[in-house]
Short mmCIF file of C-alpha atoms (C1' of nucleotides) in Angstrom, two decimals:
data_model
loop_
_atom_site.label_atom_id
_atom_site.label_comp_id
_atom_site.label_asym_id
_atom_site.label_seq_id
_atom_site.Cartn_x
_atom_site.Cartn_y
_atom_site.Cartn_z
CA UNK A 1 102.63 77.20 110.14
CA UNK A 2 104.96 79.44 111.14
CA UNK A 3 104.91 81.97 114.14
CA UNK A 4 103.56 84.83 114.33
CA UNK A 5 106.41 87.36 113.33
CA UNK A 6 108.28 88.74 116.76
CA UNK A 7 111.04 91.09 116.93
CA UNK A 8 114.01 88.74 117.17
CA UNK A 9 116.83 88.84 119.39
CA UNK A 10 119.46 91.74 118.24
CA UNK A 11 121.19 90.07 115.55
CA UNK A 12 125.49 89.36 115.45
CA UNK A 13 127.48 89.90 112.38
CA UNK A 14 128.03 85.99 113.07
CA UNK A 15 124.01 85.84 112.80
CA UNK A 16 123.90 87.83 109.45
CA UNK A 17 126.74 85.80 108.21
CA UNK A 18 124.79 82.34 108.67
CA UNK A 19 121.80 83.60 107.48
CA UNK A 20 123.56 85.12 104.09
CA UNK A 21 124.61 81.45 104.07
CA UNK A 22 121.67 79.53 103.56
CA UNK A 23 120.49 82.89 101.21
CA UNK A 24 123.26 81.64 99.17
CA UNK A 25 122.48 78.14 98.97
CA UNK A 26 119.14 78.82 97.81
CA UNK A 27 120.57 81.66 95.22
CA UNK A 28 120.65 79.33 92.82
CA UNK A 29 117.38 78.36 90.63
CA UNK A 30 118.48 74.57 89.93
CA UNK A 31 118.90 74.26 94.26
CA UNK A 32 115.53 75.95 94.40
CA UNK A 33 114.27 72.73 91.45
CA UNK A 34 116.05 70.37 93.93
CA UNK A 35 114.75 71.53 97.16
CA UNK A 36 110.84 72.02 95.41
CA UNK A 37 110.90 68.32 94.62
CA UNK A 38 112.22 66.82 97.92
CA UNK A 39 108.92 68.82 98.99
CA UNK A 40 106.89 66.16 98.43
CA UNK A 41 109.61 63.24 100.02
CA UNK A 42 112.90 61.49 99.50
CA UNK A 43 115.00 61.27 96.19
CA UNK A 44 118.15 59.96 94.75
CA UNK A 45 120.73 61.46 92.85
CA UNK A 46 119.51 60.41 89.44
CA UNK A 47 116.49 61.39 90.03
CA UNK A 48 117.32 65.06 90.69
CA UNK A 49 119.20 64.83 87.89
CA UNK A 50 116.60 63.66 85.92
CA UNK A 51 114.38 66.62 87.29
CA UNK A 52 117.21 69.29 86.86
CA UNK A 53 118.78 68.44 83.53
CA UNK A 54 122.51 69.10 84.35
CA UNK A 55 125.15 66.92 84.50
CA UNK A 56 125.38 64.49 87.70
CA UNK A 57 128.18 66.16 88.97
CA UNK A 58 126.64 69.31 88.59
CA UNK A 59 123.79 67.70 90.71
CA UNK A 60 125.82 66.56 93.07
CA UNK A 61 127.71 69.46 93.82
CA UNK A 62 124.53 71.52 94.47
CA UNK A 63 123.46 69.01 97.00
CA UNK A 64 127.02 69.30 98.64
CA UNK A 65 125.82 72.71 98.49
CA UNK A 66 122.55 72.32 100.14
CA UNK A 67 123.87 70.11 102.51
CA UNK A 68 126.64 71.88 103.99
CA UNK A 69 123.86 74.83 105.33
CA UNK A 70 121.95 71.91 106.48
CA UNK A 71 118.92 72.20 104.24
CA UNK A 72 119.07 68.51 103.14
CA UNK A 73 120.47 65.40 104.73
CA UNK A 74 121.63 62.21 102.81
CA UNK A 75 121.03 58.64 103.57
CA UNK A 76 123.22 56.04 101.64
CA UNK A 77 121.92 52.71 100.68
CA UNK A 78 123.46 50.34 98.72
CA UNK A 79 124.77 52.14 95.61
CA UNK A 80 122.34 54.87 95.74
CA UNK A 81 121.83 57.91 98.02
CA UNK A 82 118.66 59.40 99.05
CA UNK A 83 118.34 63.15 99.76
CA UNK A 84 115.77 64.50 102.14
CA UNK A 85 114.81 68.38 103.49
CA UNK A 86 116.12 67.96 106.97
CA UNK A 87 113.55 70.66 108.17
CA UNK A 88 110.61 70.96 106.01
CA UNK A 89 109.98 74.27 107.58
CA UNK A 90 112.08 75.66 104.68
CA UNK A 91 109.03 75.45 102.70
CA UNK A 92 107.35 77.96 104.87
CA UNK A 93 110.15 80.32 103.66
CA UNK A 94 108.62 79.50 100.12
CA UNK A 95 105.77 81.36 101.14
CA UNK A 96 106.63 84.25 102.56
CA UNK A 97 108.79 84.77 99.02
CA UNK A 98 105.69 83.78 97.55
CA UNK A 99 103.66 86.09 99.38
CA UNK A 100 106.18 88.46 98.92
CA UNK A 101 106.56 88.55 95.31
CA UNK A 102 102.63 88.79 95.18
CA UNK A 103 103.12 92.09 96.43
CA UNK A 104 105.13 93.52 93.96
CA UNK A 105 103.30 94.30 90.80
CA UNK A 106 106.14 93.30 87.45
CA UNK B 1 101.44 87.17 110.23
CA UNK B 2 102.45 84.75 107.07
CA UNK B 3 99.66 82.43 105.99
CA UNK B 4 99.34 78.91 106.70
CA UNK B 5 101.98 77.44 104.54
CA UNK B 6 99.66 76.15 101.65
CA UNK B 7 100.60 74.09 98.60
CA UNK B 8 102.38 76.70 95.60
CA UNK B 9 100.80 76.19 92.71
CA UNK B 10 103.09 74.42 90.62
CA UNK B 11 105.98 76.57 89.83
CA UNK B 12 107.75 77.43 86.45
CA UNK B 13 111.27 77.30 85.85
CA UNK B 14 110.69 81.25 86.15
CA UNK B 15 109.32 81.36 89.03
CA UNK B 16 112.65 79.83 90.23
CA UNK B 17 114.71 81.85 88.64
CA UNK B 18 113.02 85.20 90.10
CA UNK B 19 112.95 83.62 93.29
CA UNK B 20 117.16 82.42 93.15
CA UNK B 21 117.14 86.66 92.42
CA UNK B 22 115.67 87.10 95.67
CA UNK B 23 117.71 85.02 97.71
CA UNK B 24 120.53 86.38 96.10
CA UNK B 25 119.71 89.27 96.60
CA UNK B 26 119.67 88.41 100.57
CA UNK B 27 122.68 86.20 100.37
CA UNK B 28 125.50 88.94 101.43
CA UNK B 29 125.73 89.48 105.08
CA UNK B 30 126.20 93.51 104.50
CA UNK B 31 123.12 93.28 102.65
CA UNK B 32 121.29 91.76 105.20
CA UNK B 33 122.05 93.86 108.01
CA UNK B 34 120.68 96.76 105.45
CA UNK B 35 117.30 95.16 105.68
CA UNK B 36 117.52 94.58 109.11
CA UNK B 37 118.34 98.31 109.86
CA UNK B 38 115.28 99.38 107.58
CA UNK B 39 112.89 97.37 109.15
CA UNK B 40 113.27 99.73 111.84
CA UNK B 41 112.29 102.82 109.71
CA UNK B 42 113.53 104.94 106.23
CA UNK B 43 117.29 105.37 106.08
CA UNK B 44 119.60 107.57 104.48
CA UNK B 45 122.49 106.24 102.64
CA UNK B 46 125.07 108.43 104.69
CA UNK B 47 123.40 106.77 108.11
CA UNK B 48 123.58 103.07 106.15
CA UNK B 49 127.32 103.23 105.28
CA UNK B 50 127.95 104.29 108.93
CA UNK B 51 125.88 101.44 110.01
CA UNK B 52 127.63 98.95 107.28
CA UNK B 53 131.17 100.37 107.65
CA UNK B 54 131.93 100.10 104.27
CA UNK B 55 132.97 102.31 101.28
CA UNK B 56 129.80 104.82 100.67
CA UNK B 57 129.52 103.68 96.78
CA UNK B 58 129.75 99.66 98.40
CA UNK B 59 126.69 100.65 100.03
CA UNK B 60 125.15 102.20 96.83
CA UNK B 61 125.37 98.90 95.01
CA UNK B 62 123.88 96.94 97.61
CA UNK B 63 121.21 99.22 97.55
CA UNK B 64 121.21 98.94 94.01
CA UNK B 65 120.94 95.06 94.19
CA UNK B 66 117.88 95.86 96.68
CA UNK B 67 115.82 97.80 94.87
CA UNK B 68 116.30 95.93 91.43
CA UNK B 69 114.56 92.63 92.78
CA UNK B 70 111.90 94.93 94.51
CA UNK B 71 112.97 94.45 98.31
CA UNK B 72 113.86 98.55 98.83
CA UNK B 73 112.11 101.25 97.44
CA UNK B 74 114.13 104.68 97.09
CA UNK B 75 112.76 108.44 98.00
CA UNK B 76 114.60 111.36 97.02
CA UNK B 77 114.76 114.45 99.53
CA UNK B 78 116.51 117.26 98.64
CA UNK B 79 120.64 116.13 97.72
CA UNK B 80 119.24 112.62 100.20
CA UNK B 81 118.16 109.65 99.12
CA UNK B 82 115.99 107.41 101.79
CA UNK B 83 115.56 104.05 101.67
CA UNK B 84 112.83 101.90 102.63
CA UNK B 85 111.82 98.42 102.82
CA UNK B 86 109.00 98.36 99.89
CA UNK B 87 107.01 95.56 101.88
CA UNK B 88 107.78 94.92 105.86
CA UNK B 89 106.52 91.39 105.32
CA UNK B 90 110.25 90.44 104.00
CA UNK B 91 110.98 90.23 107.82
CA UNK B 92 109.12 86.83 107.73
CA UNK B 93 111.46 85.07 105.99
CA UNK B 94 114.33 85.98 108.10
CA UNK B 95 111.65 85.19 110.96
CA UNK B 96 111.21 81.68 108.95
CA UNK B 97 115.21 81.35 108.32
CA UNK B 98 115.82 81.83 112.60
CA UNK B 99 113.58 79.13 113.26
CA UNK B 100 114.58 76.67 110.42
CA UNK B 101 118.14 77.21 111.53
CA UNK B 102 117.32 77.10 115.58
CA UNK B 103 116.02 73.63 114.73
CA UNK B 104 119.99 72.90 113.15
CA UNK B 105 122.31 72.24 116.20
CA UNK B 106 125.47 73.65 115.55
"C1'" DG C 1 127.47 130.26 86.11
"C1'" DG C 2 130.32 128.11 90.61
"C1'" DG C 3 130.64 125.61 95.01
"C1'" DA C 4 129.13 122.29 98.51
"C1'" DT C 5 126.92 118.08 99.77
"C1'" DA C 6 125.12 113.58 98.89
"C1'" DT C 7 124.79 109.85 96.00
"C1'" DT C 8 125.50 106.97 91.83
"C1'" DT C 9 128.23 105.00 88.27
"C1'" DT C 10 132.41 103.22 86.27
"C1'" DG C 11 136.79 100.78 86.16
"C1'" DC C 12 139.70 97.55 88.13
"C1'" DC C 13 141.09 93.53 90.64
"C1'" DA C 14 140.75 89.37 93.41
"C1'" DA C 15 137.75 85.92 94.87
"C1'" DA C 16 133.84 83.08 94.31
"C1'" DT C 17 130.51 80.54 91.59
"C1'" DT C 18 128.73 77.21 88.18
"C1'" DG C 19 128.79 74.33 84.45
"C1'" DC C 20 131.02 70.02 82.15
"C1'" DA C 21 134.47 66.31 81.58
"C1'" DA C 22 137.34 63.25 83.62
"C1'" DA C 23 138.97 60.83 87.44
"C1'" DG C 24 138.17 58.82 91.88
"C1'" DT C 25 135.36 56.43 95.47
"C1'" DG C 26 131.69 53.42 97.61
"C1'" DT C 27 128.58 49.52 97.36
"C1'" DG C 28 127.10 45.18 95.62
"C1'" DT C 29 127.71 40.97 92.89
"C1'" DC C 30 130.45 37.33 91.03
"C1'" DG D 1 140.49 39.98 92.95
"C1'" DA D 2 137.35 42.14 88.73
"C1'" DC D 3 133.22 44.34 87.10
"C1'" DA D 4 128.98 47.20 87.14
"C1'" DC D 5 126.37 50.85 89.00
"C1'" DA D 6 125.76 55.09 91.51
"C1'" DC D 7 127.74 58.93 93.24
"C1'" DT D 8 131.54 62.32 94.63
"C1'" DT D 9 135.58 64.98 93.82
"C1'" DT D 10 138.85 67.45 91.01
"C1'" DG D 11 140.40 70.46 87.27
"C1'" DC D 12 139.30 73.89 84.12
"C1'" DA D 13 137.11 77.86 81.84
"C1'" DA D 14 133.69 81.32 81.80
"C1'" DT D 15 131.02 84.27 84.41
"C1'" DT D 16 129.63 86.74 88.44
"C1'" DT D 17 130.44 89.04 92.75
"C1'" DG D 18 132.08 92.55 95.99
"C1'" DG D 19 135.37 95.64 97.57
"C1'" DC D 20 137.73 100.44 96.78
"C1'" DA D 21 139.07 104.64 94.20
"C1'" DA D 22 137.92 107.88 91.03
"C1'" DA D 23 134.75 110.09 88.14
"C1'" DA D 24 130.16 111.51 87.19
"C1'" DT D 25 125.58 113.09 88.46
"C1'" DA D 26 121.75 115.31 91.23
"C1'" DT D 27 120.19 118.78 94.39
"C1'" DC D 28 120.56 123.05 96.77
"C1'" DC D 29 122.38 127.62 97.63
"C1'" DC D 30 124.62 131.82 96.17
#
DNA sequence: GGGATATTTTGCCAAATTGCAAAGTGTGTC
DNA sequence: GACACACTTTGCAATTTGGCAAAATATCCC
């Protein structure tokens, strides 16, 4: 469970800049797909693909994606490669959107 | 305080897509340092484009972009407009986002 | 009505994003 | 070496994004 919320430390541009980064990566509702079902553990590209419903490449281009702001980390073994959340603590982010949204009548 | 991160129901391939608006929303830097600023109180837009340093009508559509997924709300005073954020607890995800990417060496 | 101030909207352009198809690469087996 | 399987990278086209400048709109005062 997260913290309870504390002022943080004065933020640099650099800070916003990171931040907008991993925003990004999770701008996209297919990445969102991808990182809901490595929730519940490990899984391989044709898996997600399976899951998604886009081509491979497509696939594999948002885990580049997801993996260059460090949100998932690969593990190669034999011809396949298996894609985990590095820090599951982006779920808890999940949440707060959830909790969020809850908030806001549509 | 955020809840204990708790199981999401299962979510629709809506639910992603409103919540890819969100972090889309959040995923440009100038953006983000809009939400940080209002999380300190209401804001004009003359005092935000000061803050942002960009073109006055840049800052309009950011606002824009804000207040169409539901993350400002807008209050009209006289030939001002002030901004708010609609519900504080959006500062728990950027609380979440710190410590997911404090746990990411760089 | 006009004028001033503040803000929003529109148009334009360059850059970025996202999908697929095709090509390229890595691993394992023979 | 070739071949099969799994995955990644590249090229392309369509769409979106984000900046500024100019125009338009809203409020207030006279």
């Amino acid at each position: 469970m997260p913290a309870a919320p504390r002022p943080p430390a004065r933020k640099s541009p650099a800070d916003f800049r990171q931040s907008a980064e991993v925003f990004k990566a999770l701008s996209n509702a297919n990445r969102l797909l991808i990182i809901d079902a490595l929730s519940t553990g490990e899984h391989c590209v044709a898996d997600l693909t399976e899951l998604v419903g886009l081509d491979m490449s497509t696939v594999s281009n948002h885990l580049a994606v997801l993996r260059n702001v460090g949100l998932v980390t690969d593990d190669r073994r034999g011809t396949q490669v298996f894609y985990s959340l590095r820090d599951p603590c982006v779920m808890n982010m999940f949440c707060c959107l959830d909790d969020f949204r809850a908030g806001r009548p549509r």
